């Protein structure tokens, strides 16, 4: 087998926090893909009738499911915010080191704040007092 | 000096032989998902999720059902492209890579069809 190096060869880089944000973009993207399947399952439960919907909502109400929902919410929100950052980079803007670091901080803060807001409204939509 | 042949420049598919199609569609679907997901999440969080009748009535409206169908379709496409890159980057064994890529394609297409069917069933009944 040909032993040429295959991308991505992460070991050659010095660790920087912008790098962890980039890796987090992938991880949250994968989590959001699972969240998408959960969303479709929920749509199918709604289309299947009141009994199926009630049992789906019951399953989503368990403590573990609630924790997972918060995780999916953060994954989606982070991927959304950092995705905007990537789209701006695609236009050739914001690629200087200082700019990329600053936008990274903005994305993390925005993602945490928006997750908190979404969880608060999510509790209300679920009928739980936040 | 460029080592690229005139033919390779004209065809424009680069060293991987696939061009920029995957990269570009990933961006197009990303741009489409910004308003679609923002609208859906904000609207959904204003509903009473526990009430079957309320959710059914909300999702069955034409102006909710159509953008939600677009959302499911675009999410499936964007997710399929993203998961494909992750598999191609980290799974190097050829058999496992092909199996996972096929599985991911089937799951994404299945999820898209199921999601769109569910919304149509709610909207048209």
PDB file of C-alpha atoms in Angstrom:
ATOM      1  CA  UNK A   1       0.000   0.000   0.000  1.00  0.00           C
ATOM      2  CA  UNK A   2       1.204   3.457  -0.875  1.00  0.00           C
ATOM      3  CA  UNK A   3       2.380   5.193   2.325  1.00  0.00           C
ATOM      4  CA  UNK A   4       2.036   8.795   1.141  1.00  0.00           C
ATOM      5  CA  UNK A   5       0.487  11.090   3.776  1.00  0.00           C
ATOM      6  CA  UNK A   6      -3.255  11.587   3.460  1.00  0.00           C
ATOM      7  CA  UNK A   7      -5.025  14.795   4.377  1.00  0.00           C
ATOM      8  CA  UNK A   8      -5.932  15.747   7.078  1.00  0.00           C
ATOM      9  CA  UNK A   9      -2.628  15.075   8.900  1.00  0.00           C
ATOM     10  CA  UNK A  10      -3.379  16.965  12.080  1.00  0.00           C
ATOM     11  CA  UNK A  11      -0.184  15.982  13.919  1.00  0.00           C
ATOM     12  CA  UNK A  12       2.001  18.466  12.036  1.00  0.00           C
ATOM     13  CA  UNK A  13       0.311  21.598  13.385  1.00  0.00           C
ATOM     14  CA  UNK A  14       0.984  23.487  16.594  1.00  0.00           C
ATOM     15  CA  UNK A  15      -2.215  23.521  18.648  1.00  0.00           C
ATOM     16  CA  UNK A  16      -4.156  26.778  18.629  1.00  0.00           C
ATOM     17  CA  UNK A  17      -7.646  27.511  19.857  1.00  0.00           C
ATOM     18  CA  UNK A  18      -8.871  28.483  16.371  1.00  0.00           C
ATOM     19  CA  UNK A  19      -8.014  24.890  15.461  1.00  0.00           C
ATOM     20  CA  UNK A  20     -10.267  23.485  18.180  1.00  0.00           C
ATOM     21  CA  UNK A  21     -13.087  25.710  16.843  1.00  0.00           C
ATOM     22  CA  UNK A  22     -12.541  24.208  13.400  1.00  0.00           C
ATOM     23  CA  UNK A  23     -12.635  20.657  14.783  1.00  0.00           C
ATOM     24  CA  UNK A  24     -15.722  21.582  16.800  1.00  0.00           C
ATOM     25  CA  UNK A  25     -17.378  22.660  13.537  1.00  0.00           C
ATOM     26  CA  UNK A  26     -17.017  19.090  12.259  1.00  0.00           C
ATOM     27  CA  UNK A  27     -18.128  17.480  15.517  1.00  0.00           C
ATOM     28  CA  UNK A  28     -21.199  19.733  15.811  1.00  0.00           C
ATOM     29  CA  UNK A  29     -21.941  19.104  12.123  1.00  0.00           C
ATOM     30  CA  UNK A  30     -21.979  15.342  12.762  1.00  0.00           C
ATOM     31  CA  UNK A  31     -24.155  15.850  15.852  1.00  0.00           C
ATOM     32  CA  UNK A  32     -26.506  18.045  13.812  1.00  0.00           C
ATOM     33  CA  UNK A  33     -26.754  15.234  11.217  1.00  0.00           C
ATOM     34  CA  UNK A  34     -27.998  12.938  14.019  1.00  0.00           C
ATOM     35  CA  UNK A  35     -30.290  15.759  15.178  1.00  0.00           C
ATOM     36  CA  UNK A  36     -31.716  15.909  11.651  1.00  0.00           C
ATOM     37  CA  UNK A  37     -32.648  12.204  11.873  1.00  0.00           C
ATOM     38  CA  UNK A  38     -34.305  12.887  15.232  1.00  0.00           C
ATOM     39  CA  UNK A  39     -36.241  15.771  13.663  1.00  0.00           C
ATOM     40  CA  UNK A  40     -37.495  13.473  10.850  1.00  0.00           C
ATOM     41  CA  UNK A  41     -38.471  10.825  13.424  1.00  0.00           C
ATOM     42  CA  UNK A  42     -40.475  13.514  15.256  1.00  0.00           C
ATOM     43  CA  UNK A  43     -42.194  14.580  11.983  1.00  0.00           C
ATOM     44  CA  UNK A  44     -43.091  10.936  11.276  1.00  0.00           C
ATOM     45  CA  UNK A  45     -44.526  10.577  14.793  1.00  0.00           C
ATOM     46  CA  UNK A  46     -46.650  13.693  14.247  1.00  0.00           C
ATOM     47  CA  UNK A  47     -47.891  12.332  10.901  1.00  0.00           C
ATOM     48  CA  UNK A  48     -48.660   8.926  12.477  1.00  0.00           C
ATOM     49  CA  UNK A  49     -51.353  10.286  14.797  1.00  0.00           C
ATOM     50  CA  UNK A  50     -52.037  11.422  18.377  1.00  0.00           C
ATOM     51  CA  UNK A  51     -50.914   8.188  20.098  1.00  0.00           C
ATOM     52  CA  UNK A  52     -47.567   8.026  18.246  1.00  0.00           C
ATOM     53  CA  UNK A  53     -46.981  11.732  18.870  1.00  0.00           C
ATOM     54  CA  UNK A  54     -47.750  11.420  22.580  1.00  0.00           C
ATOM     55  CA  UNK A  55     -45.301   8.519  22.970  1.00  0.00           C
ATOM     56  CA  UNK A  56     -42.620  10.409  20.993  1.00  0.00           C
ATOM     57  CA  UNK A  57     -43.058  13.466  23.214  1.00  0.00           C
ATOM     58  CA  UNK A  58     -42.943  11.165  26.248  1.00  0.00           C
ATOM     59  CA  UNK A  59     -39.618   9.750  25.057  1.00  0.00           C
ATOM     60  CA  UNK A  60     -38.283  13.274  24.457  1.00  0.00           C
ATOM     61  CA  UNK A  61     -39.317  14.234  27.996  1.00  0.00           C
ATOM     62  CA  UNK A  62     -36.963  11.789  29.748  1.00  0.00           C
ATOM     63  CA  UNK A  63     -33.998  13.385  31.574  1.00  0.00           C
ATOM     64  CA  UNK A  64     -31.445  11.799  29.198  1.00  0.00           C
ATOM     65  CA  UNK A  65     -33.408  12.963  26.145  1.00  0.00           C
ATOM     66  CA  UNK A  66     -33.616  16.496  27.563  1.00  0.00           C
ATOM     67  CA  UNK A  67     -29.849  16.534  28.049  1.00  0.00           C
ATOM     68  CA  UNK A  68     -29.377  15.294  24.470  1.00  0.00           C
ATOM     69  CA  UNK A  69     -31.779  17.970  23.182  1.00  0.00           C
ATOM     70  CA  UNK A  70     -29.702  20.671  24.878  1.00  0.00           C
ATOM     71  CA  UNK A  71     -26.608  19.126  23.241  1.00  0.00           C
ATOM     72  CA  UNK A  72     -28.273  19.063  19.809  1.00  0.00           C
ATOM     73  CA  UNK A  73     -29.375  22.669  20.322  1.00  0.00           C
ATOM     74  CA  UNK A  74     -25.824  23.778  21.103  1.00  0.00           C
ATOM     75  CA  UNK A  75     -24.463  21.748  18.160  1.00  0.00           C
ATOM     76  CA  UNK A  76     -26.907  23.312  15.738  1.00  0.00           C
ATOM     77  CA  UNK A  77     -26.428  26.864  17.060  1.00  0.00           C
ATOM     78  CA  UNK A  78     -22.624  26.602  17.063  1.00  0.00           C
ATOM     79  CA  UNK A  79     -22.568  25.085  13.555  1.00  0.00           C
ATOM     80  CA  UNK A  80     -24.929  27.871  12.393  1.00  0.00           C
ATOM     81  CA  UNK A  81     -22.779  30.693  13.859  1.00  0.00           C
ATOM     82  CA  UNK A  82     -19.433  29.212  12.834  1.00  0.00           C
ATOM     83  CA  UNK A  83     -20.921  28.393   9.415  1.00  0.00           C
ATOM     84  CA  UNK A  84     -21.516  32.128   8.894  1.00  0.00           C
ATOM     85  CA  UNK A  85     -17.849  32.663   9.839  1.00  0.00           C
ATOM     86  CA  UNK A  86     -16.809  30.122   7.204  1.00  0.00           C
ATOM     87  CA  UNK A  87     -19.043  31.758   4.570  1.00  0.00           C
ATOM     88  CA  UNK A  88     -17.432  35.147   5.303  1.00  0.00           C
ATOM     89  CA  UNK A  89     -13.983  33.523   4.898  1.00  0.00           C
ATOM     90  CA  UNK A  90     -15.138  32.126   1.541  1.00  0.00           C
ATOM     91  CA  UNK A  91     -15.520  35.711   0.312  1.00  0.00           C
ATOM     92  CA  UNK A  92     -11.842  36.285   1.174  1.00  0.00           C
ATOM     93  CA  UNK A  93     -12.537  38.463   4.232  1.00  0.00           C
ATOM     94  CA  UNK A  94     -11.517  38.044   7.867  1.00  0.00           C
ATOM     95  CA  UNK A  95      -8.631  35.652   7.243  1.00  0.00           C
ATOM     96  CA  UNK A  96      -5.941  37.613   9.107  1.00  0.00           C
ATOM     97  CA  UNK A  97      -4.841  35.833  12.282  1.00  0.00           C
ATOM     98  CA  UNK A  98      -6.130  38.514  14.658  1.00  0.00           C
ATOM     99  CA  UNK A  99      -9.457  38.746  12.808  1.00  0.00           C
ATOM    100  CA  UNK A 100      -9.932  34.963  12.790  1.00  0.00           C
ATOM    101  CA  UNK A 101      -9.226  34.798  16.526  1.00  0.00           C
ATOM    102  CA  UNK A 102     -11.637  37.649  17.269  1.00  0.00           C
ATOM    103  CA  UNK A 103     -14.427  36.161  15.114  1.00  0.00           C
ATOM    104  CA  UNK A 104     -13.837  32.827  16.860  1.00  0.00           C
ATOM    105  CA  UNK A 105     -14.457  34.419  20.252  1.00  0.00           C
ATOM    106  CA  UNK A 106     -17.576  36.151  18.916  1.00  0.00           C
ATOM    107  CA  UNK A 107     -18.898  32.809  17.581  1.00  0.00           C
ATOM    108  CA  UNK A 108     -18.341  30.970  20.881  1.00  0.00           C
ATOM    109  CA  UNK A 109     -19.998  33.718  22.940  1.00  0.00           C
ATOM    110  CA  UNK A 110     -22.908  34.033  20.462  1.00  0.00           C
ATOM    111  CA  UNK A 111     -23.394  30.249  20.358  1.00  0.00           C
ATOM    112  CA  UNK A 112     -23.519  29.970  24.165  1.00  0.00           C
ATOM    113  CA  UNK A 113     -25.931  32.920  24.492  1.00  0.00           C
ATOM    114  CA  UNK A 114     -28.227  31.715  21.692  1.00  0.00           C
ATOM    115  CA  UNK A 115     -28.225  28.179  23.145  1.00  0.00           C
ATOM    116  CA  UNK A 116     -29.313  29.576  26.509  1.00  0.00           C
ATOM    117  CA  UNK A 117     -32.093  31.614  24.838  1.00  0.00           C
ATOM    118  CA  UNK A 118     -33.227  28.617  22.736  1.00  0.00           C
ATOM    119  CA  UNK A 119     -33.265  26.309  25.776  1.00  0.00           C
ATOM    120  CA  UNK A 120     -35.302  28.864  27.736  1.00  0.00           C
ATOM    121  CA  UNK A 121     -37.904  29.187  24.954  1.00  0.00           C
ATOM    122  CA  UNK A 122     -37.688  25.425  24.381  1.00  0.00           C
ATOM    123  CA  UNK A 123     -38.704  24.793  27.998  1.00  0.00           C
ATOM    124  CA  UNK A 124     -41.717  27.067  27.518  1.00  0.00           C
ATOM    125  CA  UNK A 125     -42.682  25.329  24.241  1.00  0.00           C
ATOM    126  CA  UNK A 126     -42.374  21.964  26.046  1.00  0.00           C
ATOM    127  CA  UNK A 127     -44.623  23.255  28.820  1.00  0.00           C
ATOM    128  CA  UNK A 128     -41.869  23.114  31.488  1.00  0.00           C
ATOM    129  CA  UNK A 129     -41.321  26.226  33.576  1.00  0.00           C
ATOM    130  CA  UNK A 130     -37.711  27.213  32.865  1.00  0.00           C
TER     131      UNK A 130
ATOM    132  CA  UNK B   1       5.803  27.391 -14.682  1.00  0.00           C
ATOM    133  CA  UNK B   2       2.693  25.281 -14.538  1.00  0.00           C
ATOM    134  CA  UNK B   3       2.762  21.525 -14.887  1.00  0.00           C
ATOM    135  CA  UNK B   4      -0.931  21.407 -15.744  1.00  0.00           C
ATOM    136  CA  UNK B   5      -1.856  20.430 -19.273  1.00  0.00           C
ATOM    137  CA  UNK B   6      -4.034  22.779 -21.342  1.00  0.00           C
ATOM    138  CA  UNK B   7      -6.730  20.074 -21.337  1.00  0.00           C
ATOM    139  CA  UNK B   8      -6.770  19.844 -17.504  1.00  0.00           C
ATOM    140  CA  UNK B   9      -7.106  23.660 -17.311  1.00  0.00           C
ATOM    141  CA  UNK B  10     -10.052  23.679 -19.703  1.00  0.00           C
ATOM    142  CA  UNK B  11     -11.861  20.836 -17.961  1.00  0.00           C
ATOM    143  CA  UNK B  12     -11.138  22.533 -14.618  1.00  0.00           C
ATOM    144  CA  UNK B  13     -11.566  19.502 -12.361  1.00  0.00           C
ATOM    145  CA  UNK B  14      -8.341  19.782 -10.353  1.00  0.00           C
ATOM    146  CA  UNK B  15      -6.186  17.014  -8.907  1.00  0.00           C
ATOM    147  CA  UNK B  16      -9.034  15.083  -7.310  1.00  0.00           C
ATOM    148  CA  UNK B  17     -10.766  14.948 -10.679  1.00  0.00           C
ATOM    149  CA  UNK B  18     -14.096  16.133  -9.293  1.00  0.00           C
ATOM    150  CA  UNK B  19     -14.015  19.901  -9.680  1.00  0.00           C
ATOM    151  CA  UNK B  20     -15.615  22.309  -7.212  1.00  0.00           C
ATOM    152  CA  UNK B  21     -19.176  20.969  -7.413  1.00  0.00           C
ATOM    153  CA  UNK B  22     -19.217  19.410  -3.938  1.00  0.00           C
ATOM    154  CA  UNK B  23     -17.618  22.471  -2.319  1.00  0.00           C
ATOM    155  CA  UNK B  24     -20.000  24.868  -4.085  1.00  0.00           C
ATOM    156  CA  UNK B  25     -23.218  22.957  -3.315  1.00  0.00           C
ATOM    157  CA  UNK B  26     -22.122  22.769   0.343  1.00  0.00           C
ATOM    158  CA  UNK B  27     -22.030  26.618   0.334  1.00  0.00           C
ATOM    159  CA  UNK B  28     -25.283  27.034  -1.622  1.00  0.00           C
ATOM    160  CA  UNK B  29     -27.158  24.759   0.795  1.00  0.00           C
ATOM    161  CA  UNK B  30     -25.487  26.528   3.755  1.00  0.00           C
ATOM    162  CA  UNK B  31     -26.742  29.927   2.543  1.00  0.00           C
ATOM    163  CA  UNK B  32     -30.246  28.516   1.984  1.00  0.00           C
ATOM    164  CA  UNK B  33     -30.249  26.947   5.460  1.00  0.00           C
ATOM    165  CA  UNK B  34     -29.509  30.237   7.254  1.00  0.00           C
ATOM    166  CA  UNK B  35     -33.027  31.708   6.770  1.00  0.00           C
ATOM    167  CA  UNK B  36     -34.782  28.298   6.690  1.00  0.00           C
ATOM    168  CA  UNK B  37     -33.390  27.017   9.996  1.00  0.00           C
ATOM    169  CA  UNK B  38     -33.632  30.419  11.727  1.00  0.00           C
ATOM    170  CA  UNK B  39     -37.288  30.754  10.683  1.00  0.00           C
ATOM    171  CA  UNK B  40     -38.141  27.181  11.682  1.00  0.00           C
ATOM    172  CA  UNK B  41     -36.477  27.238  15.106  1.00  0.00           C
ATOM    173  CA  UNK B  42     -37.973  30.624  16.027  1.00  0.00           C
ATOM    174  CA  UNK B  43     -41.453  29.587  14.827  1.00  0.00           C
ATOM    175  CA  UNK B  44     -41.291  26.145  16.460  1.00  0.00           C
ATOM    176  CA  UNK B  45     -40.288  27.569  19.846  1.00  0.00           C
ATOM    177  CA  UNK B  46     -43.449  29.709  19.810  1.00  0.00           C
ATOM    178  CA  UNK B  47     -45.720  26.618  19.565  1.00  0.00           C
ATOM    179  CA  UNK B  48     -47.193  24.349  22.228  1.00  0.00           C
ATOM    180  CA  UNK B  49     -45.147  21.229  21.493  1.00  0.00           C
ATOM    181  CA  UNK B  50     -47.180  18.992  23.810  1.00  0.00           C
ATOM    182  CA  UNK B  51     -50.451  19.579  21.939  1.00  0.00           C
ATOM    183  CA  UNK B  52     -50.870  17.215  18.993  1.00  0.00           C
ATOM    184  CA  UNK B  53     -53.727  19.287  17.560  1.00  0.00           C
ATOM    185  CA  UNK B  54     -51.802  22.557  17.813  1.00  0.00           C
ATOM    186  CA  UNK B  55     -48.675  21.098  16.170  1.00  0.00           C
ATOM    187  CA  UNK B  56     -50.673  19.400  13.431  1.00  0.00           C
ATOM    188  CA  UNK B  57     -52.645  22.564  12.733  1.00  0.00           C
ATOM    189  CA  UNK B  58     -49.479  24.658  12.648  1.00  0.00           C
ATOM    190  CA  UNK B  59     -47.388  22.382  10.414  1.00  0.00           C
ATOM    191  CA  UNK B  60     -50.299  21.657   8.068  1.00  0.00           C
ATOM    192  CA  UNK B  61     -50.656  25.292   6.949  1.00  0.00           C
ATOM    193  CA  UNK B  62     -49.384  25.922   3.390  1.00  0.00           C
ATOM    194  CA  UNK B  63     -47.045  28.737   4.447  1.00  0.00           C
ATOM    195  CA  UNK B  64     -45.503  26.514   7.116  1.00  0.00           C
ATOM    196  CA  UNK B  65     -45.515  23.200   5.231  1.00  0.00           C
ATOM    197  CA  UNK B  66     -43.736  24.491   2.103  1.00  0.00           C
ATOM    198  CA  UNK B  67     -40.735  26.109   3.851  1.00  0.00           C
ATOM    199  CA  UNK B  68     -40.491  23.079   6.165  1.00  0.00           C
ATOM    200  CA  UNK B  69     -40.315  20.774   3.106  1.00  0.00           C
ATOM    201  CA  UNK B  70     -37.572  23.026   1.705  1.00  0.00           C
ATOM    202  CA  UNK B  71     -35.833  22.835   5.097  1.00  0.00           C
ATOM    203  CA  UNK B  72     -35.917  19.011   5.217  1.00  0.00           C
ATOM    204  CA  UNK B  73     -34.689  18.739   1.614  1.00  0.00           C
ATOM    205  CA  UNK B  74     -31.849  21.250   2.061  1.00  0.00           C
ATOM    206  CA  UNK B  75     -30.820  19.896   5.478  1.00  0.00           C
ATOM    207  CA  UNK B  76     -30.600  16.361   4.060  1.00  0.00           C
ATOM    208  CA  UNK B  77     -28.477  17.537   1.142  1.00  0.00           C
ATOM    209  CA  UNK B  78     -26.117  19.678   3.257  1.00  0.00           C
ATOM    210  CA  UNK B  79     -25.798  16.917   5.862  1.00  0.00           C
ATOM    211  CA  UNK B  80     -25.119  14.277   3.206  1.00  0.00           C
ATOM    212  CA  UNK B  81     -22.275  16.369   1.743  1.00  0.00           C
ATOM    213  CA  UNK B  82     -20.803  17.096   5.175  1.00  0.00           C
ATOM    214  CA  UNK B  83     -20.925  13.513   6.449  1.00  0.00           C
ATOM    215  CA  UNK B  84     -19.389  12.382   3.140  1.00  0.00           C
ATOM    216  CA  UNK B  85     -16.331  14.617   3.712  1.00  0.00           C
ATOM    217  CA  UNK B  86     -15.918  13.338   7.275  1.00  0.00           C
ATOM    218  CA  UNK B  87     -16.055   9.692   6.123  1.00  0.00           C
ATOM    219  CA  UNK B  88     -13.632  10.346   3.244  1.00  0.00           C
ATOM    220  CA  UNK B  89     -11.197  12.106   5.590  1.00  0.00           C
ATOM    221  CA  UNK B  90     -11.101   9.618   8.461  1.00  0.00           C
ATOM    222  CA  UNK B  91     -11.996   6.195   7.043  1.00  0.00           C
ATOM    223  CA  UNK B  92      -9.133   4.973   4.874  1.00  0.00           C
ATOM    224  CA  UNK B  93      -9.969   1.264   4.443  1.00  0.00           C
ATOM    225  CA  UNK B  94     -11.612   1.032   1.051  1.00  0.00           C
ATOM    226  CA  UNK B  95     -14.360  -1.464   1.940  1.00  0.00           C
ATOM    227  CA  UNK B  96     -15.379   0.345   5.130  1.00  0.00           C
ATOM    228  CA  UNK B  97     -15.273   3.709   3.356  1.00  0.00           C
ATOM    229  CA  UNK B  98     -17.521   2.563   0.493  1.00  0.00           C
ATOM    230  CA  UNK B  99     -19.928   0.849   2.899  1.00  0.00           C
ATOM    231  CA  UNK B 100     -20.230   3.938   5.116  1.00  0.00           C
ATOM    232  CA  UNK B 101     -20.637   6.288   2.137  1.00  0.00           C
ATOM    233  CA  UNK B 102     -23.424   4.081   0.737  1.00  0.00           C
ATOM    234  CA  UNK B 103     -25.070   3.825   4.157  1.00  0.00           C
ATOM    235  CA  UNK B 104     -24.903   7.603   4.634  1.00  0.00           C
ATOM    236  CA  UNK B 105     -26.403   8.216   1.176  1.00  0.00           C
ATOM    237  CA  UNK B 106     -29.263   5.780   1.798  1.00  0.00           C
ATOM    238  CA  UNK B 107     -29.998   7.141   5.293  1.00  0.00           C
ATOM    239  CA  UNK B 108     -30.012  10.749   4.066  1.00  0.00           C
ATOM    240  CA  UNK B 109     -32.274  10.038   1.082  1.00  0.00           C
ATOM    241  CA  UNK B 110     -34.547   7.911   3.276  1.00  0.00           C
ATOM    242  CA  UNK B 111     -34.758  10.640   5.920  1.00  0.00           C
ATOM    243  CA  UNK B 112     -35.490  13.316   3.299  1.00  0.00           C
ATOM    244  CA  UNK B 113     -38.310  11.252   1.752  1.00  0.00           C
ATOM    245  CA  UNK B 114     -39.751  10.364   5.182  1.00  0.00           C
ATOM    246  CA  UNK B 115     -39.649  13.982   6.396  1.00  0.00           C
ATOM    247  CA  UNK B 116     -41.237  15.377   3.231  1.00  0.00           C
ATOM    248  CA  UNK B 117     -43.857  12.614   3.207  1.00  0.00           C
ATOM    249  CA  UNK B 118     -44.769  13.338   6.840  1.00  0.00           C
ATOM    250  CA  UNK B 119     -45.260  17.056   6.139  1.00  0.00           C
ATOM    251  CA  UNK B 120     -47.340  16.353   3.016  1.00  0.00           C
ATOM    252  CA  UNK B 121     -49.452  13.838   4.937  1.00  0.00           C
ATOM    253  CA  UNK B 122     -50.176  16.508   7.576  1.00  0.00           C
ATOM    254  CA  UNK B 123     -50.828  19.278   5.069  1.00  0.00           C
ATOM    255  CA  UNK B 124     -52.985  17.345   2.615  1.00  0.00           C
ATOM    256  CA  UNK B 125     -55.243  15.339   4.917  1.00  0.00           C
TER     257      UNK B 125
END
